[in-house]
Amino acid sequence: MLRNLQGVLAAAPHAYVAIDEEGLVVAWNPAAHAMFGYSFEQACGRPMAELIIPPSLRDAHLAGLARCVADGGCRIVGRRMQVNAMHRDGHEFPVELTVTVTEDADARLFHALVQDVTIGQRVSRFAAVEAAVSRGLAEAESSDVAAARVAEALGVRMGWPVAELWLADEERQVVSCTARHVRGDLRLNAFGLKELEPGIGLPGRVYAQGAPDWIPDLAADVTSFRSRAAARIGLHVAVGVPVSSGGHTLGALCVYGDRIEDPEDTLIALLSGIAAQVGQYLERRRAEELTVELAKTKDEFLALVTHELRNPLSVITAATALLDEDLESLTTEQQHEQLRTIGRNAQRLSVIASDLLDLARLEAGHVAIDPVETDLSAILGEALAAHREAAAGKNLTIVVNVPERLALHADPHRLRQVADNLLSNAVKYTPTGGTITVTAAADDNTDEIIWAVTDTGIGIPAAERPHLFRRFYRASTARERRIPGTGLGLVITRTIVERHHGSITLTGTTGPGSTFTVRLPRSKPDTTAAPGAPG
Ligand code: ADP
């Protein structure tokens, strides 16, 4: 009978542990080995309290055992209890256990059947976090408050010492820490940065890659200054997931901990779910902000109508009036000159009208991007040829550093539009005698094409750069010099690039001039396997 019982306990899914009156282990089944990390040989004869009871609970356990032994008043016998147990490697985990006592002539033994309830607790904890985030987002009166609630829900309910929400600025040149929840006793020092460049640090990397990242040992992440700073203040592991909306990555949700007990994929799934809620929230907020922005844009639109539309119209009106009144007294050449003026200005108006329409359609998603296998080098060659005359007219030098062929999956007509816009701006905003440099190359590591247009022109003041991709926005350098323009080209350009899942940035320059850098994925966005990758 006893032999049978031992067989049952050996195969049981629950850990079975028995101790004598002194608290020394006398029985220990294979499930206990798996759960606590000690084999039967390692556990047998040792005080159970030192093996599997967390230090903070040990005194209470010993006092309880002493009471049981002294007067048989075992309060815990027959009750189902939830407590924290400790693994051999020191980590604590929740267990549910029941205790029974057996007595024979010479010994009293205490038997415990123990079940690890980590997963059950995780499910309810995750549900609670998700509910707290939903509530926080629904009730928040501003984006900042919403971000703070998300970080707090992750920090407090999940017990992560640091939880952060990072969002990119409008120009996509930096990611800023919008909200950070920090455990009371932590001093962040060099770790507490507010801004990072895309690609730098965990938030910058997650944002740039648009994919989750997991750093199992921050101290070993030698490439990142921030990871080492985190390790110095006692943080060991970190997980980050992208926050996205409508196919664009907006930022990153990152948590840092002493130790993360949940499995990597479960945790990433939880964080991704929360990040999706944040993305949807930001999308809603963005729609509201757009309404406000629209009001602002209206003023800038009025400026466009006043200068860019009214000027050509008055020229056309004046020329038509002149032709009407003085047709006979004008020479044929003068008549042609007036007609050319009318044609030029009508053409200018038509460009503005088609830019406005194009932008409206692109933004509304009504224009399809038709990606095919195409060659950026050929597109750039054609665009350069089209702008050479204008550049020569200003005595500009054009330097081209582009390989013979740059294959990618994209809409060639739309890319030509991007090339035309960047080149015409470079020509327009570079004074006589300057240089325009066009470079493009494939980056095999990221499977992207990086293409840049640099000029030595009037530049854009650093303080104004964040507004550059806003509709109708024109930098002071352009306005002061009265260089005509509508502030539509770059917005159209960015929309096209983003519809190709790429990015466009104005790279910071200290001297005069500007560099616009476009990054475009080479392959179809849904193609995950690189050609020729080992299968
Ligand atoms: P537009 O040139 O018609 O005004 P864009 O949208 O193409 O419209 O450009 C927006 C603004 O960005 C311009 O008005 C100008 O102030 C600035 N800008 C764009 N490209 C350059 C450049 N290469 N050098 C200096 N400023 C530029």
mmCIF file of C-alpha atoms in Angstrom, residues 79-387:
data_model
loop_
_atom_site.group_PDB
_atom_site.id
_atom_site.type_symbol
_atom_site.label_atom_id
_atom_site.label_comp_id
_atom_site.label_asym_id
_atom_site.label_seq_id
_atom_site.Cartn_x
_atom_site.Cartn_y
_atom_site.Cartn_z
ATOM 1 C CA ARG A 79 -6.975 24.902 4.323
ATOM 2 C CA ARG A 80 -6.073 25.919 0.838
ATOM 3 C CA MET A 81 -3.549 28.737 1.008
ATOM 4 C CA GLN A 82 -1.839 31.014 -1.442
ATOM 5 C CA VAL A 83 1.689 32.134 -0.554
ATOM 6 C CA ASN A 84 4.936 32.947 -2.272
ATOM 7 C CA ALA A 85 7.555 30.198 -2.542
ATOM 8 C CA MET A 86 11.203 30.493 -3.508
ATOM 9 C CA HIS A 87 13.173 28.668 -6.189
ATOM 10 C CA ARG A 88 16.748 27.531 -5.727
ATOM 11 C CA ASP A 89 17.915 30.441 -7.930
ATOM 12 C CA GLY A 90 16.266 32.894 -5.517
ATOM 13 C CA HIS A 91 13.240 33.954 -7.552
ATOM 14 C CA GLU A 92 9.875 33.928 -5.871
ATOM 15 C CA PHE A 93 6.658 32.616 -7.360
ATOM 16 C CA PRO A 94 3.083 32.173 -6.173
ATOM 17 C CA VAL A 95 1.891 28.738 -5.057
ATOM 18 C CA GLU A 96 -1.299 27.240 -3.717
ATOM 19 C CA LEU A 97 -0.851 24.574 -1.068
ATOM 20 C CA THR A 98 -2.694 22.307 1.364
ATOM 21 C CA VAL A 99 -1.128 20.848 4.508
ATOM 22 C CA THR A 100 -2.044 17.674 6.369
ATOM 23 C CA VAL A 101 -0.548 16.158 9.504
ATOM 24 C CA THR A 102 0.025 12.466 10.198
ATOM 25 C CA GLU A 103 0.997 11.015 13.524
ATOM 26 C CA ASP A 104 2.187 7.625 14.546
ATOM 27 C CA ALA A 105 3.851 6.324 17.674
ATOM 28 C CA ASP A 106 7.188 8.000 17.266
ATOM 29 C CA ALA A 107 6.764 10.821 14.768
ATOM 30 C CA ARG A 108 4.509 13.566 13.640
ATOM 31 C CA LEU A 109 4.913 14.571 9.987
ATOM 32 C CA PHE A 110 3.601 17.571 8.052
ATOM 33 C CA HIS A 111 2.738 16.987 4.387
ATOM 34 C CA ALA A 112 2.235 19.705 1.811
ATOM 35 C CA LEU A 113 0.856 19.394 -1.729
ATOM 36 C CA VAL A 114 1.977 22.446 -3.653
ATOM 37 C CA GLN A 115 0.813 23.822 -7.007
ATOM 38 C CA ASP A 116 2.570 26.589 -8.945
ATOM 39 C CA VAL A 117 -0.116 29.191 -9.769
ATOM 40 C CA THR A 118 2.116 31.606 -11.680
ATOM 41 C CA ILE A 119 0.170 31.214 -14.926
ATOM 42 C CA GLY A 120 -3.260 31.651 -13.364
ATOM 43 C CA GLN A 121 -2.077 34.753 -11.511
ATOM 44 C CA ARG A 122 -0.428 36.060 -14.660
ATOM 45 C CA VAL A 123 -3.680 35.816 -16.600
ATOM 46 C CA SER A 124 -5.614 37.752 -14.005
ATOM 47 C CA ARG A 125 -2.807 40.269 -13.533
ATOM 48 C CA PHE A 126 -2.608 40.854 -17.295
ATOM 49 C CA ALA A 127 -6.381 41.285 -17.463
ATOM 50 C CA ALA A 128 -6.181 43.820 -14.632
ATOM 51 C CA VAL A 129 -3.428 45.774 -16.391
ATOM 52 C CA GLU A 130 -5.356 45.837 -19.654
ATOM 53 C CA ALA A 131 -8.462 47.020 -17.832
ATOM 54 C CA ALA A 132 -6.468 49.727 -16.017
ATOM 55 C CA VAL A 133 -4.988 50.930 -19.312
ATOM 56 C CA SER A 134 -8.417 51.033 -21.009
ATOM 57 C CA ARG A 135 -9.855 52.970 -18.079
ATOM 58 C CA GLY A 136 -6.857 55.304 -18.007
ATOM 59 C CA LEU A 137 -7.167 56.060 -21.705
ATOM 60 C CA ALA A 138 -10.943 56.481 -21.641
ATOM 61 C CA GLU A 139 -10.876 58.918 -18.743
ATOM 62 C CA ALA A 140 -7.771 60.919 -19.627
ATOM 63 C CA GLU A 141 -8.414 64.539 -20.469
ATOM 64 C CA SER A 142 -5.205 64.937 -22.502
ATOM 65 C CA SER A 143 -2.609 62.810 -24.297
ATOM 66 C CA ASP A 144 -0.067 63.549 -21.570
ATOM 67 C CA VAL A 145 -2.379 62.321 -18.822
ATOM 68 C CA ALA A 146 -3.230 59.228 -20.895
ATOM 69 C CA ALA A 147 0.456 58.434 -21.402
ATOM 70 C CA ALA A 148 1.134 58.834 -17.663
ATOM 71 C CA ARG A 149 -1.737 56.438 -16.833
ATOM 72 C CA VAL A 150 -0.388 53.776 -19.194
ATOM 73 C CA ALA A 151 3.107 53.983 -17.699
ATOM 74 C CA GLU A 152 1.631 53.893 -14.204
ATOM 75 C CA ALA A 153 -0.558 50.859 -14.949
ATOM 76 C CA LEU A 154 2.483 48.960 -16.215
ATOM 77 C CA GLY A 155 4.751 50.098 -13.410
ATOM 78 C CA VAL A 156 2.410 49.617 -10.479
ATOM 79 C CA ARG A 157 0.359 46.602 -11.518
ATOM 80 C CA MET A 158 3.128 44.668 -13.190
ATOM 81 C CA GLY A 159 5.745 45.719 -10.657
ATOM 82 C CA TRP A 160 8.260 46.926 -13.218
ATOM 83 C CA PRO A 161 10.665 49.428 -11.693
ATOM 84 C CA VAL A 162 10.639 51.545 -14.857
ATOM 85 C CA ALA A 163 7.878 51.753 -17.483
ATOM 86 C CA GLU A 164 8.107 54.286 -20.292
ATOM 87 C CA LEU A 165 6.125 55.504 -23.286
ATOM 88 C CA TRP A 166 8.217 57.092 -26.038
ATOM 89 C CA LEU A 167 6.758 58.965 -29.004
ATOM 90 C CA ALA A 168 8.410 60.368 -32.111
ATOM 91 C CA ASP A 169 8.192 64.047 -32.979
ATOM 92 C CA GLU A 170 6.377 65.199 -36.077
ATOM 93 C CA GLU A 171 9.560 65.338 -38.093
ATOM 94 C CA ARG A 172 10.473 61.806 -36.955
ATOM 95 C CA GLN A 173 13.971 62.881 -35.992
ATOM 96 C CA VAL A 174 13.818 62.198 -32.248
ATOM 97 C CA VAL A 175 11.800 60.011 -29.928
ATOM 98 C CA SER A 176 10.853 61.682 -26.659
ATOM 99 C CA CYS A 177 9.892 60.095 -23.369
ATOM 100 C CA THR A 178 6.260 61.201 -23.037
ATOM 101 C CA ALA A 179 5.632 59.373 -19.756
ATOM 102 C CA ARG A 180 7.781 57.452 -17.323
ATOM 103 C CA HIS A 181 6.775 55.604 -14.179
ATOM 104 C CA VAL A 182 9.680 55.006 -11.785
ATOM 105 C CA ARG A 183 9.646 52.977 -8.554
ATOM 106 C CA GLY A 184 10.039 55.348 -5.606
ATOM 107 C CA ASP A 185 13.497 54.258 -4.482
ATOM 108 C CA LEU A 186 15.187 54.420 -7.889
ATOM 109 C CA ARG A 187 17.432 57.321 -8.910
ATOM 110 C CA LEU A 188 17.700 57.263 -12.673
ATOM 111 C CA ASN A 189 20.872 59.346 -13.192
ATOM 112 C CA ALA A 190 22.204 58.944 -16.731
ATOM 113 C CA PHE A 191 19.433 56.457 -17.548
ATOM 114 C CA GLY A 192 16.742 59.144 -17.219
ATOM 115 C CA LEU A 193 17.181 60.618 -20.705
ATOM 116 C CA LYS A 194 14.275 62.499 -22.235
ATOM 117 C CA GLU A 195 15.173 62.223 -25.918
ATOM 118 C CA LEU A 196 16.833 59.657 -28.157
ATOM 119 C CA GLU A 197 17.592 59.480 -31.833
ATOM 120 C CA PRO A 198 15.783 56.769 -33.817
ATOM 121 C CA GLY A 199 17.900 53.616 -33.687
ATOM 122 C CA ILE A 200 19.589 54.552 -30.399
ATOM 123 C CA GLY A 201 18.797 52.805 -27.103
ATOM 124 C CA LEU A 202 15.935 50.342 -26.720
ATOM 125 C CA PRO A 203 13.134 52.880 -27.425
ATOM 126 C CA GLY A 204 14.994 54.289 -30.448
ATOM 127 C CA ARG A 205 15.643 50.809 -31.786
ATOM 128 C CA VAL A 206 12.095 49.569 -31.332
ATOM 129 C CA TYR A 207 10.799 52.735 -32.987
ATOM 130 C CA ALA A 208 13.214 52.563 -35.917
ATOM 131 C CA GLN A 209 12.649 48.852 -36.524
ATOM 132 C CA GLY A 210 8.916 48.888 -35.838
ATOM 133 C CA ALA A 211 9.369 45.519 -34.107
ATOM 134 C CA PRO A 212 9.567 44.278 -30.501
ATOM 135 C CA ASP A 213 12.980 43.937 -28.868
ATOM 136 C CA TRP A 214 14.081 42.127 -25.741
ATOM 137 C CA ILE A 215 17.349 42.700 -23.895
ATOM 138 C CA PRO A 216 17.887 39.751 -21.510
ATOM 139 C CA ASP A 217 21.013 41.234 -19.921
ATOM 140 C CA LEU A 218 21.346 45.007 -19.964
ATOM 141 C CA ALA A 219 24.926 44.931 -18.664
ATOM 142 C CA ALA A 220 25.966 42.777 -21.622
ATOM 143 C CA ASP A 221 24.389 45.158 -24.160
ATOM 144 C CA VAL A 222 27.707 46.924 -24.656
ATOM 145 C CA THR A 223 26.625 48.784 -27.778
ATOM 146 C CA SER A 224 24.134 50.903 -25.850
ATOM 147 C CA PHE A 225 25.196 53.617 -23.448
ATOM 148 C CA ARG A 226 21.681 53.684 -22.039
ATOM 149 C CA SER A 227 21.602 49.928 -21.383
ATOM 150 C CA ARG A 228 24.806 50.226 -19.372
ATOM 151 C CA ALA A 229 23.359 53.177 -17.449
ATOM 152 C CA ALA A 230 20.300 51.000 -16.681
ATOM 153 C CA ALA A 231 22.517 48.153 -15.480
ATOM 154 C CA ARG A 232 24.370 50.552 -13.161
ATOM 155 C CA ILE A 233 21.169 51.390 -11.293
ATOM 156 C CA GLY A 234 20.302 47.719 -10.848
ATOM 157 C CA LEU A 235 18.033 47.046 -13.825
ATOM 158 C CA HIS A 236 18.772 43.802 -15.618
ATOM 159 C CA VAL A 237 16.252 43.110 -18.338
ATOM 160 C CA ALA A 238 14.226 45.223 -20.736
ATOM 161 C CA VAL A 239 11.423 44.698 -23.224
ATOM 162 C CA GLY A 240 10.059 47.153 -25.776
ATOM 163 C CA VAL A 241 7.235 46.990 -28.323
ATOM 164 C CA PRO A 242 6.322 49.496 -31.044
ATOM 165 C CA VAL A 243 3.284 51.750 -30.738
ATOM 166 C CA SER A 244 1.673 51.988 -34.164
ATOM 167 C CA SER A 245 -1.374 53.462 -35.793
ATOM 168 C CA GLY A 246 -2.588 53.054 -39.354
ATOM 169 C CA GLY A 247 0.609 51.285 -40.419
ATOM 170 C CA HIS A 248 2.956 53.981 -39.037
ATOM 171 C CA THR A 249 5.155 53.458 -36.026
ATOM 172 C CA LEU A 250 4.574 56.312 -33.615
ATOM 173 C CA GLY A 251 6.842 55.321 -30.756
ATOM 174 C CA ALA A 252 7.697 52.566 -28.306
ATOM 175 C CA LEU A 253 6.441 51.158 -25.022
ATOM 176 C CA CYS A 254 9.358 49.927 -22.895
ATOM 177 C CA VAL A 255 9.654 48.276 -19.478
ATOM 178 C CA TYR A 256 12.777 47.632 -17.444
ATOM 179 C CA GLY A 257 13.077 45.248 -14.529
ATOM 180 C CA ASP A 258 15.278 43.501 -12.007
ATOM 181 C CA ARG A 259 13.934 40.289 -13.374
ATOM 182 C CA ILE A 260 11.032 39.557 -15.665
ATOM 183 C CA GLU A 261 9.243 36.429 -14.618
ATOM 184 C CA ASP A 262 6.851 36.094 -17.511
ATOM 185 C CA PRO A 263 7.926 34.292 -20.672
ATOM 186 C CA GLU A 264 9.166 36.558 -23.447
ATOM 187 C CA ASP A 265 6.377 35.868 -25.954
ATOM 188 C CA THR A 266 3.594 36.192 -23.360
ATOM 189 C CA LEU A 267 4.971 39.489 -22.185
ATOM 190 C CA ILE A 268 5.443 40.843 -25.680
ATOM 191 C CA ALA A 269 1.853 39.815 -26.467
ATOM 192 C CA LEU A 270 0.578 41.712 -23.418
ATOM 193 C CA LEU A 271 2.654 44.794 -24.171
ATOM 194 C CA SER A 272 1.674 44.694 -27.844
ATOM 195 C CA GLY A 273 -2.005 44.580 -26.865
ATOM 196 C CA ILE A 274 -1.523 47.620 -24.663
ATOM 197 C CA ALA A 275 0.549 49.359 -27.351
ATOM 198 C CA ALA A 276 -2.312 48.768 -29.809
ATOM 199 C CA GLN A 277 -4.735 50.452 -27.397
ATOM 200 C CA VAL A 278 -2.346 53.383 -27.066
ATOM 201 C CA GLY A 279 -1.977 53.556 -30.878
ATOM 202 C CA GLN A 280 -5.749 53.685 -31.346
ATOM 203 C CA TYR A 281 -6.058 56.315 -28.647
ATOM 204 C CA LEU A 282 -3.370 58.467 -30.266
ATOM 205 C CA GLU A 283 -5.089 58.086 -33.616
ATOM 206 C CA ARG A 284 -8.343 59.393 -32.128
ATOM 207 C CA ARG A 285 -6.505 62.247 -30.454
ATOM 208 C CA ARG A 286 -4.692 63.042 -33.673
ATOM 209 C CA ALA A 287 -8.048 63.386 -35.427
ATOM 210 C CA GLU A 288 -9.132 65.885 -32.772
ATOM 211 C CA GLU A 289 -5.857 67.765 -32.993
ATOM 212 C CA LEU A 290 -6.170 67.869 -36.750
ATOM 213 C CA THR A 291 -9.364 69.829 -36.367
ATOM 214 C CA VAL A 292 -7.492 72.408 -34.322
ATOM 215 C CA GLU A 293 -4.564 72.318 -36.738
ATOM 216 C CA LEU A 294 -6.964 72.841 -39.568
ATOM 217 C CA ALA A 295 -7.944 76.163 -38.080
ATOM 218 C CA LYS A 296 -4.256 77.126 -37.945
ATOM 219 C CA THR A 297 -3.705 75.848 -41.438
ATOM 220 C CA LYS A 298 -6.541 78.073 -42.599
ATOM 221 C CA ASP A 299 -4.420 81.153 -41.850
ATOM 222 C CA GLU A 300 -1.503 79.705 -43.742
ATOM 223 C CA PHE A 301 -3.867 78.779 -46.550
ATOM 224 C CA LEU A 302 -5.064 82.382 -46.676
ATOM 225 C CA ALA A 303 -1.426 83.462 -47.037
ATOM 226 C CA LEU A 304 -1.093 81.006 -49.919
ATOM 227 C CA VAL A 305 -4.201 82.386 -51.585
ATOM 228 C CA THR A 306 -3.012 85.955 -51.014
ATOM 229 C CA HIS A 307 0.456 85.513 -52.474
ATOM 230 C CA GLU A 308 0.745 82.375 -54.507
ATOM 231 C CA LEU A 309 -2.691 82.439 -56.104
ATOM 232 C CA ARG A 310 -3.410 86.147 -56.257
ATOM 233 C CA ASN A 311 -0.069 87.178 -57.755
ATOM 234 C CA PRO A 312 -0.283 85.029 -60.884
ATOM 235 C CA LEU A 313 -3.966 85.869 -61.198
ATOM 236 C CA SER A 314 -3.295 89.622 -61.148
ATOM 237 C CA VAL A 315 -0.512 89.168 -63.687
ATOM 238 C CA ILE A 316 -2.911 87.248 -65.936
ATOM 239 C CA THR A 317 -5.628 89.862 -65.461
ATOM 240 C CA ALA A 318 -3.237 92.720 -66.208
ATOM 241 C CA ALA A 319 -1.811 91.043 -69.302
ATOM 242 C CA THR A 320 -5.277 90.198 -70.610
ATOM 243 C CA ALA A 321 -6.430 93.779 -70.048
ATOM 244 C CA LEU A 322 -3.388 95.102 -71.852
ATOM 245 C CA LEU A 323 -3.982 92.823 -74.804
ATOM 246 C CA ASP A 324 -7.635 93.791 -74.875
ATOM 247 C CA GLU A 325 -7.065 97.538 -74.735
ATOM 248 C CA ASP A 326 -3.850 97.962 -76.683
ATOM 249 C CA LEU A 327 -3.768 95.019 -79.029
ATOM 250 C CA GLU A 328 -3.291 97.174 -82.117
ATOM 251 C CA SER A 329 -0.562 99.360 -80.684
ATOM 252 C CA LEU A 330 1.559 96.361 -79.488
ATOM 253 C CA THR A 331 4.113 94.772 -81.760
ATOM 254 C CA THR A 332 3.681 91.108 -82.576
ATOM 255 C CA GLU A 333 6.625 90.319 -80.307
ATOM 256 C CA GLN A 334 5.042 92.297 -77.439
ATOM 257 C CA GLN A 335 1.776 90.434 -77.954
ATOM 258 C CA HIS A 336 3.606 87.122 -77.802
ATOM 259 C CA GLU A 337 5.437 88.255 -74.675
ATOM 260 C CA GLN A 338 2.099 89.006 -72.945
ATOM 261 C CA LEU A 339 0.711 85.640 -74.043
ATOM 262 C CA ARG A 340 3.788 83.871 -72.676
ATOM 263 C CA THR A 341 3.356 85.716 -69.364
ATOM 264 C CA ILE A 342 -0.269 84.567 -69.229
ATOM 265 C CA GLY A 343 0.750 81.000 -70.066
ATOM 266 C CA ARG A 344 3.520 80.916 -67.414
ATOM 267 C CA ASN A 345 1.244 82.214 -64.680
ATOM 268 C CA ALA A 346 -1.647 79.964 -65.676
ATOM 269 C CA GLN A 347 0.794 77.058 -65.541
ATOM 270 C CA ARG A 348 1.880 78.113 -62.038
ATOM 271 C CA LEU A 349 -1.767 78.180 -60.904
ATOM 272 C CA SER A 350 -2.371 74.802 -62.423
ATOM 273 C CA VAL A 351 0.628 73.330 -60.546
ATOM 274 C CA ILE A 352 -0.725 74.691 -57.270
ATOM 275 C CA ALA A 353 -4.199 73.331 -57.994
ATOM 276 C CA SER A 354 -2.859 69.887 -58.835
ATOM 277 C CA ASP A 355 -0.600 69.878 -55.738
ATOM 278 C CA LEU A 356 -3.592 70.732 -53.564
ATOM 279 C CA LEU A 357 -5.688 68.015 -55.157
ATOM 280 C CA ASP A 358 -2.879 65.494 -55.018
ATOM 281 C CA LEU A 359 -2.290 66.126 -51.336
ATOM 282 C CA ALA A 360 -5.979 65.906 -50.494
ATOM 283 C CA ARG A 361 -6.301 62.594 -52.349
ATOM 284 C CA LEU A 362 -3.105 61.141 -50.936
ATOM 285 C CA GLU A 363 -4.043 62.075 -47.397
ATOM 286 C CA ALA A 364 -7.533 60.710 -47.785
ATOM 287 C CA GLY A 365 -6.005 57.462 -49.070
ATOM 288 C CA HIS A 366 -7.881 57.839 -52.358
ATOM 289 C CA VAL A 367 -4.782 57.561 -54.477
ATOM 290 C CA ALA A 368 -3.443 54.108 -54.969
ATOM 291 C CA ILE A 369 0.274 53.518 -54.788
ATOM 292 C CA ASP A 370 1.106 50.913 -57.430
ATOM 293 C CA PRO A 371 4.362 49.287 -56.466
ATOM 294 C CA VAL A 372 6.232 47.301 -59.115
ATOM 295 C CA GLU A 373 9.816 46.143 -59.483
ATOM 296 C CA THR A 374 11.548 49.370 -60.475
ATOM 297 C CA ASP A 375 14.951 51.040 -60.617
ATOM 298 C CA LEU A 376 15.617 54.145 -58.550
ATOM 299 C CA SER A 377 18.816 54.952 -60.465
ATOM 300 C CA ALA A 378 16.817 55.291 -63.685
ATOM 301 C CA ILE A 379 14.182 57.442 -61.992
ATOM 302 C CA LEU A 380 16.873 59.711 -60.552
ATOM 303 C CA GLY A 381 18.594 59.903 -63.931
ATOM 304 C CA GLU A 382 15.411 61.140 -65.602
ATOM 305 C CA ALA A 383 14.638 63.597 -62.825
ATOM 306 C CA LEU A 384 18.188 64.986 -62.908
ATOM 307 C CA ALA A 385 17.975 65.440 -66.664
ATOM 308 C CA ALA A 386 14.743 67.401 -66.223
ATOM 309 C CA HIS A 387 16.327 69.796 -63.708
#
